[in-house]
mmCIF file of C-alpha atoms and ligand atoms in Angstrom:
data_model
loop_
_atom_site.group_PDB
_atom_site.id
_atom_site.type_symbol
_atom_site.label_atom_id
_atom_site.label_comp_id
_atom_site.label_asym_id
_atom_site.label_seq_id
_atom_site.Cartn_x
_atom_site.Cartn_y
_atom_site.Cartn_z
ATOM 1 C CA UNK A 1 116.733 86.277 123.898
ATOM 2 C CA UNK A 2 115.805 85.423 127.487
ATOM 3 C CA UNK A 3 112.367 84.243 128.570
ATOM 4 C CA UNK A 4 111.088 84.206 132.128
ATOM 5 C CA UNK A 5 108.749 85.217 134.899
ATOM 6 C CA UNK A 6 109.122 87.792 137.666
ATOM 7 C CA UNK A 7 112.336 86.549 139.291
ATOM 8 C CA UNK A 8 114.187 86.108 135.985
ATOM 9 C CA UNK A 9 112.961 89.535 134.860
ATOM 10 C CA UNK A 10 114.168 91.225 138.046
ATOM 11 C CA UNK A 11 117.617 89.603 137.670
ATOM 12 C CA UNK A 12 117.816 90.566 133.982
ATOM 13 C CA UNK A 13 116.596 94.129 134.595
ATOM 14 C CA UNK A 14 119.131 94.706 137.383
ATOM 15 C CA UNK A 15 121.936 93.938 134.909
ATOM 16 C CA UNK A 16 120.733 96.424 132.239
ATOM 17 C CA UNK A 17 121.689 100.056 131.999
ATOM 18 C CA UNK A 18 120.456 101.033 128.510
ATOM 19 C CA UNK A 19 117.102 102.490 127.464
ATOM 20 C CA UNK A 20 114.412 99.818 127.717
ATOM 21 C CA UNK A 21 111.386 99.625 125.397
ATOM 22 C CA UNK A 22 108.294 97.623 126.332
ATOM 23 C CA UNK A 23 105.653 96.085 124.075
ATOM 24 C CA UNK A 24 102.882 94.666 126.271
ATOM 25 C CA UNK A 25 100.865 91.871 124.626
ATOM 26 C CA UNK A 26 98.561 88.988 125.431
ATOM 27 C CA UNK A 27 100.366 86.789 122.897
ATOM 28 C CA UNK A 28 98.834 85.256 119.749
ATOM 29 C CA UNK A 29 101.289 87.566 118.041
ATOM 30 C CA UNK A 30 100.889 88.737 114.449
ATOM 31 C CA UNK A 31 102.808 91.116 112.238
ATOM 32 C CA UNK A 32 101.042 94.066 113.870
ATOM 33 C CA UNK A 33 102.752 93.133 117.153
ATOM 34 C CA UNK A 34 106.048 92.650 115.334
ATOM 35 C CA UNK A 35 105.738 96.203 113.958
ATOM 36 C CA UNK A 36 105.434 97.415 117.589
ATOM 37 C CA UNK A 37 108.559 95.450 118.543
ATOM 38 C CA UNK A 38 110.495 96.820 115.572
ATOM 39 C CA UNK A 39 109.544 100.341 116.627
ATOM 40 C CA UNK A 40 110.505 99.632 120.242
ATOM 41 C CA UNK A 41 113.845 98.333 118.944
ATOM 42 C CA UNK A 42 114.400 101.612 117.053
ATOM 43 C CA UNK A 43 113.540 103.664 120.155
ATOM 44 C CA UNK A 44 115.634 101.820 122.741
ATOM 45 C CA UNK A 45 118.714 99.716 123.446
ATOM 46 C CA UNK A 46 116.775 96.746 124.812
ATOM 47 C CA UNK A 47 113.300 95.458 124.044
ATOM 48 C CA UNK A 48 111.019 93.604 126.433
ATOM 49 C CA UNK A 49 107.796 92.022 125.202
ATOM 50 C CA UNK A 50 105.342 90.816 127.802
ATOM 51 C CA UNK A 51 103.045 87.901 127.017
ATOM 52 C CA UNK A 52 100.320 87.555 129.602
ATOM 53 C CA UNK A 53 96.624 86.854 129.128
ATOM 54 C CA UNK A 54 95.256 89.094 131.847
ATOM 55 C CA UNK A 55 92.105 87.687 133.471
ATOM 56 C CA UNK A 56 91.256 91.063 135.034
ATOM 57 C CA UNK A 57 90.277 92.534 131.683
ATOM 58 C CA UNK A 58 87.884 89.744 130.633
ATOM 59 C CA UNK A 59 84.216 89.677 131.604
ATOM 60 C CA UNK A 60 82.716 86.487 133.051
ATOM 61 C CA UNK A 61 81.130 85.594 129.688
ATOM 62 C CA UNK A 62 84.199 86.482 127.609
ATOM 63 C CA UNK A 63 86.948 84.387 126.018
ATOM 64 C CA UNK A 64 89.639 84.279 128.751
ATOM 65 C CA UNK A 65 89.853 80.464 128.727
ATOM 66 C CA UNK A 66 89.505 80.176 124.971
ATOM 67 C CA UNK A 67 91.956 83.034 124.187
ATOM 68 C CA UNK A 68 94.727 81.634 121.902
ATOM 69 C CA UNK A 69 98.061 80.911 123.640
ATOM 70 C CA UNK A 70 100.482 79.696 120.900
ATOM 71 C CA UNK A 71 103.579 80.269 123.039
ATOM 72 C CA UNK A 72 106.121 78.468 120.781
ATOM 73 C CA UNK A 73 105.235 80.503 117.685
ATOM 74 C CA UNK A 74 104.979 83.676 119.814
ATOM 75 C CA UNK A 75 108.538 83.179 121.057
ATOM 76 C CA UNK A 76 109.753 82.588 117.497
ATOM 77 C CA UNK A 77 108.129 85.872 116.421
ATOM 78 C CA UNK A 78 109.756 87.736 119.331
ATOM 79 C CA UNK A 79 113.140 86.268 118.425
ATOM 80 C CA UNK A 80 112.644 87.287 114.791
ATOM 81 C CA UNK A 81 111.765 90.854 115.888
ATOM 82 C CA UNK A 82 114.959 91.118 117.951
ATOM 83 C CA UNK A 83 113.359 91.103 121.416
ATOM 84 C CA UNK A 84 115.871 90.833 124.283
ATOM 85 C CA UNK A 85 113.579 89.595 127.065
ATOM 86 C CA UNK A 86 110.162 87.969 126.859
ATOM 87 C CA UNK A 87 108.338 88.440 130.139
ATOM 88 C CA UNK A 88 105.875 85.547 130.314
ATOM 89 C CA UNK A 89 104.770 85.258 133.951
ATOM 90 C CA UNK A 90 102.477 82.548 135.273
ATOM 91 C CA UNK A 91 99.002 83.625 136.365
ATOM 92 C CA UNK A 92 99.763 82.895 140.029
ATOM 93 C CA UNK A 93 102.899 85.042 139.895
ATOM 94 C CA UNK A 94 101.032 88.103 138.629
ATOM 95 C CA UNK A 95 98.027 87.536 140.875
ATOM 96 C CA UNK A 96 98.909 85.380 143.912
ATOM 97 C CA UNK A 97 95.435 86.446 145.065
ATOM 98 C CA UNK A 98 92.753 88.623 143.510
ATOM 99 C CA UNK A 99 94.088 92.196 143.810
ATOM 100 C CA UNK A 100 92.214 94.400 146.277
ATOM 101 C CA UNK A 101 93.749 97.598 144.937
ATOM 102 C CA UNK A 102 93.237 98.369 141.259
ATOM 103 C CA UNK A 103 93.542 101.256 138.826
ATOM 104 C CA UNK A 104 90.172 102.828 137.978
ATOM 105 C CA UNK A 105 89.841 104.012 134.385
ATOM 106 C CA UNK A 106 87.196 106.700 135.087
ATOM 107 C CA UNK A 107 84.770 108.271 132.607
ATOM 108 C CA UNK A 108 86.910 107.658 129.519
ATOM 109 C CA UNK A 109 87.013 103.999 130.489
ATOM 110 C CA UNK A 110 83.257 103.699 130.909
ATOM 111 C CA UNK A 111 82.240 104.605 127.340
ATOM 112 C CA UNK A 112 82.406 102.611 124.079
ATOM 113 C CA UNK A 113 84.485 99.459 124.791
ATOM 114 C CA UNK A 114 84.121 100.204 128.496
ATOM 115 C CA UNK A 115 80.348 100.301 128.227
ATOM 116 C CA UNK A 116 80.270 97.122 126.139
ATOM 117 C CA UNK A 117 82.769 95.436 128.513
ATOM 118 C CA UNK A 118 82.247 96.781 132.070
ATOM 119 C CA UNK A 119 85.460 96.736 134.118
ATOM 120 C CA UNK A 120 87.600 95.956 131.064
ATOM 121 C CA UNK A 121 89.754 99.077 131.222
ATOM 122 C CA UNK A 122 90.229 98.893 135.004
ATOM 123 C CA UNK A 123 91.696 95.436 134.333
ATOM 124 C CA UNK A 124 93.857 96.692 131.453
ATOM 125 C CA UNK A 125 95.240 99.656 133.408
ATOM 126 C CA UNK A 126 95.877 97.565 136.505
ATOM 127 C CA UNK A 127 97.980 95.040 134.599
ATOM 128 C CA UNK A 128 99.748 97.729 132.551
ATOM 129 C CA UNK A 129 100.657 99.566 135.787
ATOM 130 C CA UNK A 130 102.043 96.292 137.169
ATOM 131 C CA UNK A 131 104.039 95.722 133.959
ATOM 132 C CA UNK A 132 105.428 99.264 134.154
ATOM 133 C CA UNK A 133 106.489 98.712 137.773
ATOM 134 C CA UNK A 134 108.053 95.325 137.062
ATOM 135 C CA UNK A 135 109.803 96.104 133.766
ATOM 136 C CA UNK A 136 110.586 99.793 134.383
ATOM 137 C CA UNK A 137 110.583 100.731 130.687
ATOM 138 C CA UNK A 138 111.714 104.110 129.388
ATOM 139 C CA UNK A 139 109.392 103.872 126.406
ATOM 140 C CA UNK A 140 106.358 101.750 125.590
ATOM 141 C CA UNK A 141 104.793 101.099 122.201
ATOM 142 C CA UNK A 142 101.077 100.384 121.757
ATOM 143 C CA UNK A 143 98.983 99.748 118.654
ATOM 144 C CA UNK A 144 96.390 102.357 117.757
ATOM 145 C CA UNK A 145 93.784 99.750 116.795
ATOM 146 C CA UNK A 146 92.893 99.631 120.485
ATOM 147 C CA UNK A 147 92.682 103.410 120.437
ATOM 148 C CA UNK A 148 90.629 103.777 123.633
ATOM 149 C CA UNK A 149 93.185 101.631 125.451
ATOM 150 C CA UNK A 150 95.975 103.837 124.063
ATOM 151 C CA UNK A 151 94.203 107.038 125.223
ATOM 152 C CA UNK A 152 93.676 105.561 128.695
ATOM 153 C CA UNK A 153 97.241 104.293 129.118
ATOM 154 C CA UNK A 154 98.515 107.704 128.006
ATOM 155 C CA UNK A 155 96.224 109.326 130.563
ATOM 156 C CA UNK A 156 97.323 106.905 133.304
ATOM 157 C CA UNK A 157 100.983 107.703 132.570
ATOM 158 C CA UNK A 158 100.199 111.407 133.019
ATOM 159 C CA UNK A 159 97.837 111.082 135.982
ATOM 160 C CA UNK A 160 99.974 108.599 137.948
ATOM 161 C CA UNK A 161 103.343 110.174 137.010
ATOM 162 C CA UNK A 162 104.941 107.199 135.316
ATOM 163 C CA UNK A 163 108.200 108.438 133.783
ATOM 164 C CA UNK A 164 107.550 106.600 130.510
ATOM 165 C CA UNK A 165 107.223 107.797 126.925
ATOM 166 C CA UNK A 166 104.305 106.244 125.035
ATOM 167 C CA UNK A 167 104.261 105.793 121.265
ATOM 168 C CA UNK A 168 101.187 104.735 119.268
ATOM 169 C CA UNK A 169 101.589 102.926 115.964
ATOM 170 C CA UNK A 170 98.915 102.975 113.256
ATOM 171 C CA UNK A 171 96.538 100.103 112.695
ATOM 172 C CA UNK A 172 98.182 97.316 110.709
ATOM 173 C CA UNK A 173 95.841 95.747 108.161
ATOM 174 C CA UNK A 174 95.757 92.518 106.238
ATOM 175 C CA UNK A 175 95.659 92.760 102.435
ATOM 176 C CA UNK A 176 91.832 92.668 102.493
ATOM 177 C CA UNK A 177 91.717 95.742 104.749
ATOM 178 C CA UNK A 178 90.717 94.037 108.019
ATOM 179 C CA UNK A 179 92.631 95.402 111.006
ATOM 180 C CA UNK A 180 94.972 92.727 112.391
ATOM 181 C CA UNK A 181 93.792 91.298 115.699
ATOM 182 C CA UNK A 182 94.489 88.116 117.637
ATOM 183 C CA UNK A 183 90.704 87.619 117.705
ATOM 184 C CA UNK A 184 90.562 87.409 113.880
ATOM 185 C CA UNK A 185 91.549 83.763 114.438
ATOM 186 C CA UNK A 186 87.981 83.156 115.598
ATOM 187 C CA UNK A 187 86.509 84.281 112.247
ATOM 188 C CA UNK A 188 85.401 81.638 109.744
ATOM 189 C CA UNK A 189 86.151 82.511 106.076
ATOM 190 C CA UNK A 190 82.559 83.748 105.645
ATOM 191 C CA UNK A 191 82.699 85.747 108.909
ATOM 192 C CA UNK A 192 85.878 87.349 107.656
ATOM 193 C CA UNK A 193 84.163 88.355 104.422
ATOM 194 C CA UNK A 194 81.343 89.920 106.472
ATOM 195 C CA UNK A 195 83.799 91.703 108.762
ATOM 196 C CA UNK A 196 85.142 93.649 105.773
ATOM 197 C CA UNK A 197 82.105 95.930 106.096
ATOM 198 C CA UNK A 198 84.058 97.566 108.955
ATOM 199 C CA UNK A 199 87.031 98.812 106.882
ATOM 200 C CA UNK A 200 84.581 99.616 104.073
ATOM 201 C CA UNK A 201 82.636 101.832 106.483
ATOM 202 C CA UNK A 202 85.842 103.635 107.466
ATOM 203 C CA UNK A 203 86.769 104.109 103.814
ATOM 204 C CA UNK A 204 83.330 105.583 103.101
ATOM 205 C CA UNK A 205 83.828 108.000 105.996
ATOM 206 C CA UNK A 206 87.336 108.927 104.793
ATOM 207 C CA UNK A 207 85.978 109.647 101.349
ATOM 208 C CA UNK A 208 83.307 111.994 102.700
ATOM 209 C CA UNK A 209 85.885 113.619 104.996
ATOM 210 C CA UNK A 210 88.074 114.314 101.984
ATOM 211 C CA UNK A 211 85.112 116.061 100.382
ATOM 212 C CA UNK A 212 84.520 113.232 97.913
ATOM 213 C CA UNK A 213 87.645 114.299 96.041
ATOM 214 C CA UNK A 214 89.549 111.122 96.640
ATOM 215 C CA UNK A 215 89.400 108.459 93.963
ATOM 216 C CA UNK A 216 89.776 104.722 94.405
ATOM 217 C CA UNK A 217 88.937 104.540 98.105
ATOM 218 C CA UNK A 218 88.864 100.754 97.827
ATOM 219 C CA UNK A 219 92.526 100.569 96.906
ATOM 220 C CA UNK A 220 93.940 103.630 98.578
ATOM 221 C CA UNK A 221 91.456 104.340 101.344
ATOM 222 C CA UNK A 222 92.276 104.982 104.951
ATOM 223 C CA UNK A 223 91.261 101.517 106.017
ATOM 224 C CA UNK A 224 92.045 99.507 102.915
ATOM 225 C CA UNK A 225 94.980 97.141 102.622
ATOM 226 C CA UNK A 226 98.633 97.591 103.058
ATOM 227 C CA UNK A 227 98.984 100.336 105.680
ATOM 228 C CA UNK A 228 101.582 98.349 107.550
ATOM 229 C CA UNK A 229 104.243 100.914 108.346
ATOM 230 C CA UNK A 230 104.915 104.542 109.133
ATOM 231 C CA UNK A 231 103.099 106.890 111.439
ATOM 232 C CA UNK A 232 99.316 107.095 111.706
ATOM 233 C CA UNK A 233 97.699 108.189 108.483
ATOM 234 C CA UNK A 234 95.501 111.027 109.688
ATOM 235 C CA UNK A 235 92.921 112.044 107.121
ATOM 236 C CA UNK A 236 92.347 115.786 106.750
ATOM 237 C CA UNK A 237 88.719 116.825 106.631
ATOM 238 C CA UNK A 238 87.840 119.106 103.719
ATOM 239 C CA UNK A 239 86.467 122.548 104.641
ATOM 240 C CA UNK A 240 82.744 122.550 105.257
ATOM 241 C CA UNK A 241 82.352 118.790 105.788
ATOM 242 C CA UNK A 242 80.400 118.209 108.988
ATOM 243 C CA UNK A 243 81.083 115.458 111.550
ATOM 244 C CA UNK A 244 77.526 114.241 111.051
ATOM 245 C CA UNK A 245 78.078 113.607 107.326
ATOM 246 C CA UNK A 246 81.212 111.568 108.029
ATOM 247 C CA UNK A 247 79.500 109.477 110.679
ATOM 248 C CA UNK A 248 76.438 108.931 108.453
ATOM 249 C CA UNK A 249 78.572 107.649 105.567
ATOM 250 C CA UNK A 250 80.123 104.984 107.792
ATOM 251 C CA UNK A 251 76.782 104.191 109.435
ATOM 252 C CA UNK A 252 75.104 103.608 106.051
ATOM 253 C CA UNK A 253 77.672 100.913 105.172
ATOM 254 C CA UNK A 254 77.470 99.195 108.549
ATOM 255 C CA UNK A 255 73.688 99.385 108.803
ATOM 256 C CA UNK A 256 73.176 97.780 105.426
ATOM 257 C CA UNK A 257 75.532 94.952 106.486
ATOM 258 C CA UNK A 258 73.559 94.660 109.742
ATOM 259 C CA UNK A 259 70.259 94.552 107.813
ATOM 260 C CA UNK A 260 71.648 91.646 105.765
ATOM 261 C CA UNK A 261 72.358 89.913 109.085
ATOM 262 C CA UNK A 262 76.132 90.006 108.498
ATOM 263 C CA UNK A 263 77.098 91.742 111.732
ATOM 264 C CA UNK A 264 75.740 93.490 114.825
ATOM 265 C CA UNK A 265 76.809 97.077 115.393
ATOM 266 C CA UNK A 266 77.936 97.759 118.970
ATOM 267 C CA UNK A 267 78.808 101.408 118.440
ATOM 268 C CA UNK A 268 79.868 103.872 115.770
ATOM 269 C CA UNK A 269 80.744 107.397 116.805
ATOM 270 C CA UNK A 270 82.880 110.317 115.716
ATOM 271 C CA UNK A 271 84.536 111.654 118.857
ATOM 272 C CA UNK A 272 86.997 114.282 120.013
ATOM 273 C CA UNK A 273 90.292 112.367 120.316
ATOM 274 C CA UNK A 274 91.254 114.090 123.558
ATOM 275 C CA UNK A 275 88.024 113.434 125.473
ATOM 276 C CA UNK A 276 86.233 110.654 123.529
ATOM 277 C CA UNK A 277 83.103 112.835 123.627
ATOM 278 C CA UNK A 278 81.008 113.098 120.411
ATOM 279 C CA UNK A 279 82.188 115.859 118.050
ATOM 280 C CA UNK A 280 79.832 118.855 117.887
ATOM 281 C CA UNK A 281 78.887 120.203 114.427
ATOM 282 C CA UNK A 282 81.486 123.007 114.638
ATOM 283 C CA UNK A 283 84.291 120.716 115.824
ATOM 284 C CA UNK A 284 87.916 121.679 115.150
ATOM 285 C CA UNK A 285 90.881 119.512 116.075
ATOM 286 C CA UNK A 286 91.748 115.800 116.185
ATOM 287 C CA UNK A 287 88.882 113.353 115.986
ATOM 288 C CA UNK A 288 88.427 109.602 115.868
ATOM 289 C CA UNK A 289 85.740 107.606 114.165
ATOM 290 C CA UNK A 290 85.283 104.635 116.503
ATOM 291 C CA UNK A 291 83.627 101.442 115.300
ATOM 292 C CA UNK A 292 82.814 98.180 117.004
ATOM 293 C CA UNK A 293 80.732 95.266 115.777
ATOM 294 C CA UNK A 294 80.333 91.565 116.431
ATOM 295 C CA UNK A 295 80.679 89.210 113.516
ATOM 296 C CA UNK A 296 79.695 85.577 114.109
ATOM 297 C CA UNK A 297 80.059 86.236 117.849
ATOM 298 C CA UNK A 298 83.547 87.780 117.512
ATOM 299 C CA UNK A 299 83.966 91.281 118.897
ATOM 300 C CA UNK A 300 85.892 93.515 116.464
ATOM 301 C CA UNK A 301 87.018 97.134 116.767
ATOM 302 C CA UNK A 302 88.549 99.616 114.364
ATOM 303 C CA UNK A 303 88.977 103.373 114.017
ATOM 304 C CA UNK A 304 89.893 106.197 111.695
ATOM 305 C CA UNK A 305 91.831 109.286 112.867
ATOM 306 C CA UNK A 306 90.626 112.549 111.302
ATOM 307 C CA UNK A 307 91.864 116.129 111.538
ATOM 308 C CA UNK A 308 89.282 118.948 111.246
HETATM 309 O O1 PAF B 1 96.310 95.162 124.160
HETATM 310 C C1 PAF B 1 96.556 94.138 124.828
HETATM 311 O O2 PAF B 1 97.021 93.129 124.291
HETATM 312 C C2 PAF B 1 96.258 94.135 126.314
HETATM 313 O O3 PAF B 1 95.122 94.866 126.613
HETATM 314 C C3 PAF B 1 97.453 94.581 127.165
HETATM 315 C C4 PAF B 1 97.809 96.030 126.911
HETATM 316 C C5 PAF B 1 98.655 93.701 126.889
HETATM 317 C C6 PAF B 1 97.097 94.458 128.658
HETATM 318 O O4 PAF B 1 96.779 93.157 128.997
#
């Protein structure tokens, strides 16, 4: 495995002729990232993982400085996952000066996470476009936990004519059901306990979506433990179940946690997966239940894909 910045990457890339898969990351890697690398490995001859904490996507009051950067253990995880090149550029290499020209995420980037974090998705898309231009991947693999990011990168690929295939892998969860995230490191043990209201809310929604027929949502639910491989588990909505009922089931769980002072809800919404607009009562097609909350000051997101 080679590790380097822009010059080393350009030299390495010029020598390669096979299909290249890219997994872009900000480091602090966990087994969710390793699942992305394993998939990239299966889809290509060579795998590049980028590790770069991108200042453009952090707000002034966010955790850019504090963001974990455990480079030695990150490199070990890349090696273990069979990565060929780790692109780990210095800040000054990626941004010798603040970029004047940036990618603008548009309406889909201004809602939900984009509303909570103004400018976030412009920063994400700008760095992802730079990574695409530098690494020239044939395929890229993203996690579906950051589902809005996935939708926007997919849209950027289409709108800006990048010749790149994008694959989304389902949320990887710890045994307690919490979606894996580098930011989970910020949670104290009691915060973590409180954060479990999020997967519980998704399970409640999945149960209503299934028409209440499912048993044992806590052990086999959409958001409960163990869903660490395979394609996205898309729950089918039973005939006659309305979007409103699904959203209300999740809201009831989160609101009671909020009333106990365990978390603050940022948003919870059942949206059309292709537009991120709220689902009307007669919705048919692919939907997403989007959830975001802060727990002990840590911003967490999760989602549940549903098919009406
Ligand atoms: O999902 C992330 O880790 C980041 O947003 C990404 C895609 C690497 C861009 O900085």
